[in-house]
Short mmCIF file of C-alpha atoms in Angstrom, two decimals:
data_model
loop_
_atom_site.label_atom_id
_atom_site.label_comp_id
_atom_site.label_asym_id
_atom_site.label_seq_id
_atom_site.Cartn_x
_atom_site.Cartn_y
_atom_site.Cartn_z
CA MET D 1 -19.74 216.92 15.01
CA ALA D 2 -22.15 218.84 17.46
CA SER D 3 -22.68 222.43 17.11
CA GLU D 4 -24.18 224.78 19.85
CA ALA D 5 -26.20 228.28 19.62
CA LYS D 6 -28.73 229.91 21.71
CA VAL D 7 -30.80 232.91 21.28
CA THR D 8 -32.40 235.09 23.97
CA TRP D 9 -35.18 237.51 23.79
CA ILE D 10 -34.01 241.17 24.57
CA GLY D 11 -36.77 243.29 23.18
CA PRO D 12 -38.45 245.55 22.42
CA GLY D 13 -40.67 243.83 20.16
CA LEU D 14 -39.05 240.64 18.78
CA ARG D 15 -35.43 241.26 19.03
CA LEU D 16 -33.19 238.80 19.99
CA VAL D 17 -29.63 238.10 20.62
CA GLY D 18 -27.77 235.19 19.10
CA GLU D 19 -24.70 233.48 20.34
CA ALA D 20 -22.80 230.62 18.68
CA SER D 21 -19.76 228.71 20.36
CA SER D 22 -17.61 229.87 17.73
CA GLY D 23 -17.75 233.61 18.31
CA PRO D 24 -19.25 236.73 18.75
CA ALA D 25 -23.20 237.65 19.26
CA ILE D 26 -25.33 238.87 16.52
CA VAL D 27 -28.78 240.75 16.53
CA LEU D 28 -31.97 239.17 15.06
CA ASP D 29 -34.74 241.61 14.62
CA HIS D 30 -38.07 241.44 13.04
CA VAL D 31 -39.85 244.69 13.66
CA LEU D 32 -43.64 244.92 14.28
CA PRO D 33 -46.25 246.71 11.95
CA GLY D 34 -45.84 250.40 12.56
CA GLU D 35 -42.06 250.00 13.56
CA GLU D 36 -40.56 249.95 10.12
CA GLY D 37 -36.90 251.23 9.72
CA ARG D 38 -35.80 250.27 13.21
CA GLU D 39 -34.48 247.14 12.35
CA THR D 40 -31.29 246.63 14.40
CA GLY D 41 -30.26 243.19 12.66
CA PRO D 42 -31.39 240.55 9.85
CA ARG D 43 -34.55 238.83 10.10
CA PRO D 44 -34.02 235.15 10.94
CA MET D 45 -35.05 233.87 7.37
CA GLU D 46 -32.56 236.60 6.03
CA LEU D 47 -30.03 235.12 8.28
CA LEU D 48 -30.30 231.73 6.42
CA LEU D 49 -29.66 233.46 2.99
CA LEU D 50 -26.62 235.05 4.81
CA GLY D 51 -25.26 231.55 6.08
CA LEU D 52 -25.81 230.21 2.55
CA ALA D 53 -23.99 233.02 0.80
CA GLY D 54 -21.45 232.99 3.27
CA CYS D 55 -20.75 229.06 3.24
CA THR D 56 -20.43 229.05 -0.47
CA ALA D 57 -18.37 232.26 -0.54
CA MET D 58 -15.79 230.60 1.76
CA ASP D 59 -15.87 227.58 -0.50
CA VAL D 60 -15.15 229.56 -3.52
CA VAL D 61 -12.31 231.54 -1.90
CA SER D 62 -10.87 228.53 -0.70
CA ILE D 63 -10.89 226.79 -4.02
CA LEU D 64 -9.85 229.97 -6.00
CA GLN D 65 -6.76 230.48 -3.66
CA LYS D 66 -5.76 226.97 -4.31
CA LYS D 67 -6.16 227.40 -7.92
CA ARG D 68 -3.79 230.41 -7.88
CA GLN D 69 -6.15 232.77 -9.26
CA PRO D 70 -5.31 236.39 -9.12
CA PHE D 71 -8.88 237.42 -7.59
CA THR D 72 -9.02 240.48 -5.24
CA GLY D 73 -12.56 240.55 -4.39
CA LEU D 74 -15.66 238.21 -3.97
CA GLU D 75 -19.47 239.18 -3.38
CA VAL D 76 -22.25 236.64 -3.24
CA ARG D 77 -25.61 238.38 -4.03
CA VAL D 78 -28.62 236.32 -3.01
CA THR D 79 -32.19 236.76 -4.03
CA ALA D 80 -34.91 234.29 -2.77
CA GLU D 81 -38.62 233.51 -3.18
CA ARG D 82 -40.51 232.06 -0.52
CA ALA D 83 -43.92 229.94 -0.40
CA GLU D 84 -47.21 231.89 0.02
CA GLU D 85 -48.57 229.28 2.81
CA HIS D 86 -46.74 228.88 6.20
CA PRO D 87 -44.27 227.53 6.89
CA LYS D 88 -43.37 230.11 4.02
CA VAL D 89 -40.03 228.14 3.12
CA TYR D 90 -37.57 229.25 0.67
CA THR D 91 -38.61 227.49 -2.72
CA GLN D 92 -36.17 229.47 -5.32
CA ILE D 93 -32.73 230.96 -4.39
CA HIS D 94 -30.45 232.65 -6.78
CA LEU D 95 -26.70 233.00 -5.80
CA GLU D 96 -24.90 235.62 -8.15
CA PHE D 97 -21.12 235.46 -7.69
CA VAL D 98 -19.34 238.61 -8.49
CA VAL D 99 -15.60 238.12 -8.75
CA LYS D 100 -13.18 240.82 -9.14
CA GLY D 101 -9.34 240.45 -10.36
CA GLU D 102 -7.14 241.03 -13.42
CA GLY D 103 -6.68 237.74 -15.31
CA VAL D 104 -9.14 235.57 -13.34
CA ASP D 105 -9.74 232.44 -15.54
CA PRO D 106 -13.75 232.22 -15.73
CA ARG D 107 -13.71 228.51 -15.92
CA ALA D 108 -12.01 228.23 -12.42
CA VAL D 109 -14.51 230.56 -11.31
CA GLU D 110 -17.26 228.20 -12.42
CA ARG D 111 -15.49 225.18 -11.35
CA SER D 112 -15.18 226.57 -7.96
CA ILE D 113 -19.00 227.66 -7.67
CA ASP D 114 -20.02 224.06 -8.96
CA LEU D 115 -17.55 221.95 -6.30
CA SER D 116 -19.17 224.37 -3.39
CA GLN D 117 -22.77 223.50 -4.72
CA THR D 118 -22.43 219.89 -5.28
CA LYS D 119 -19.79 218.76 -3.11
CA TYR D 120 -18.70 221.20 -0.10
CA CYS D 121 -21.51 223.73 1.26
CA SER D 122 -23.64 222.11 3.54
CA ALA D 123 -26.17 225.14 3.58
CA SER D 124 -26.67 224.75 0.12
CA ALA D 125 -27.18 220.82 0.51
CA MET D 126 -29.62 221.52 3.43
CA LEU D 127 -31.74 224.29 1.47
CA GLY D 128 -31.72 222.68 -1.54
CA LYS D 129 -34.05 220.15 0.00
CA THR D 130 -36.92 222.55 -0.31
CA ALA D 131 -35.62 225.24 -2.63
CA GLU D 132 -34.39 225.16 -6.28
CA ILE D 133 -30.89 226.51 -5.96
CA THR D 134 -29.51 228.32 -9.11
CA THR D 135 -26.15 230.36 -9.68
CA SER D 136 -24.76 232.72 -12.18
CA TYR D 137 -21.21 234.47 -12.04
CA ARG D 138 -19.50 237.65 -13.50
CA VAL D 139 -15.92 238.23 -13.53
CA VAL D 140 -15.11 241.87 -13.37
CA GLU D 141 -11.93 243.21 -14.10
CA GLY D 142 -10.09 245.56 -11.76
#
């Protein structure tokens, strides 16, 4: 299965616009020293984390729906550490899943996360080659 994407420099600084064959464009940015606070989009490495969180979130939502769990919300929070030396790859990534809903079975949440991480999420499989990926979850009533 082939995928296509492109980025185009639009300036100022390091601002790019990215386009993929599947949908709308996204702005990527990395401000130069002295321009802090003027970001218009995530940095490319942050986009990798968003891709990981999105990939596993879609898996977990799909699995929880198939398990007929009464959840009303899902949030995946990501924290990560990078190597000190170039190319400064991610070395540790933690995914915290916050599932909202009344009567959600924590075992179903745990199993859904496990299936995503070990079987379905290609972003986890790729990033797991350089980073230790850990997970935790909370079920919040409401």
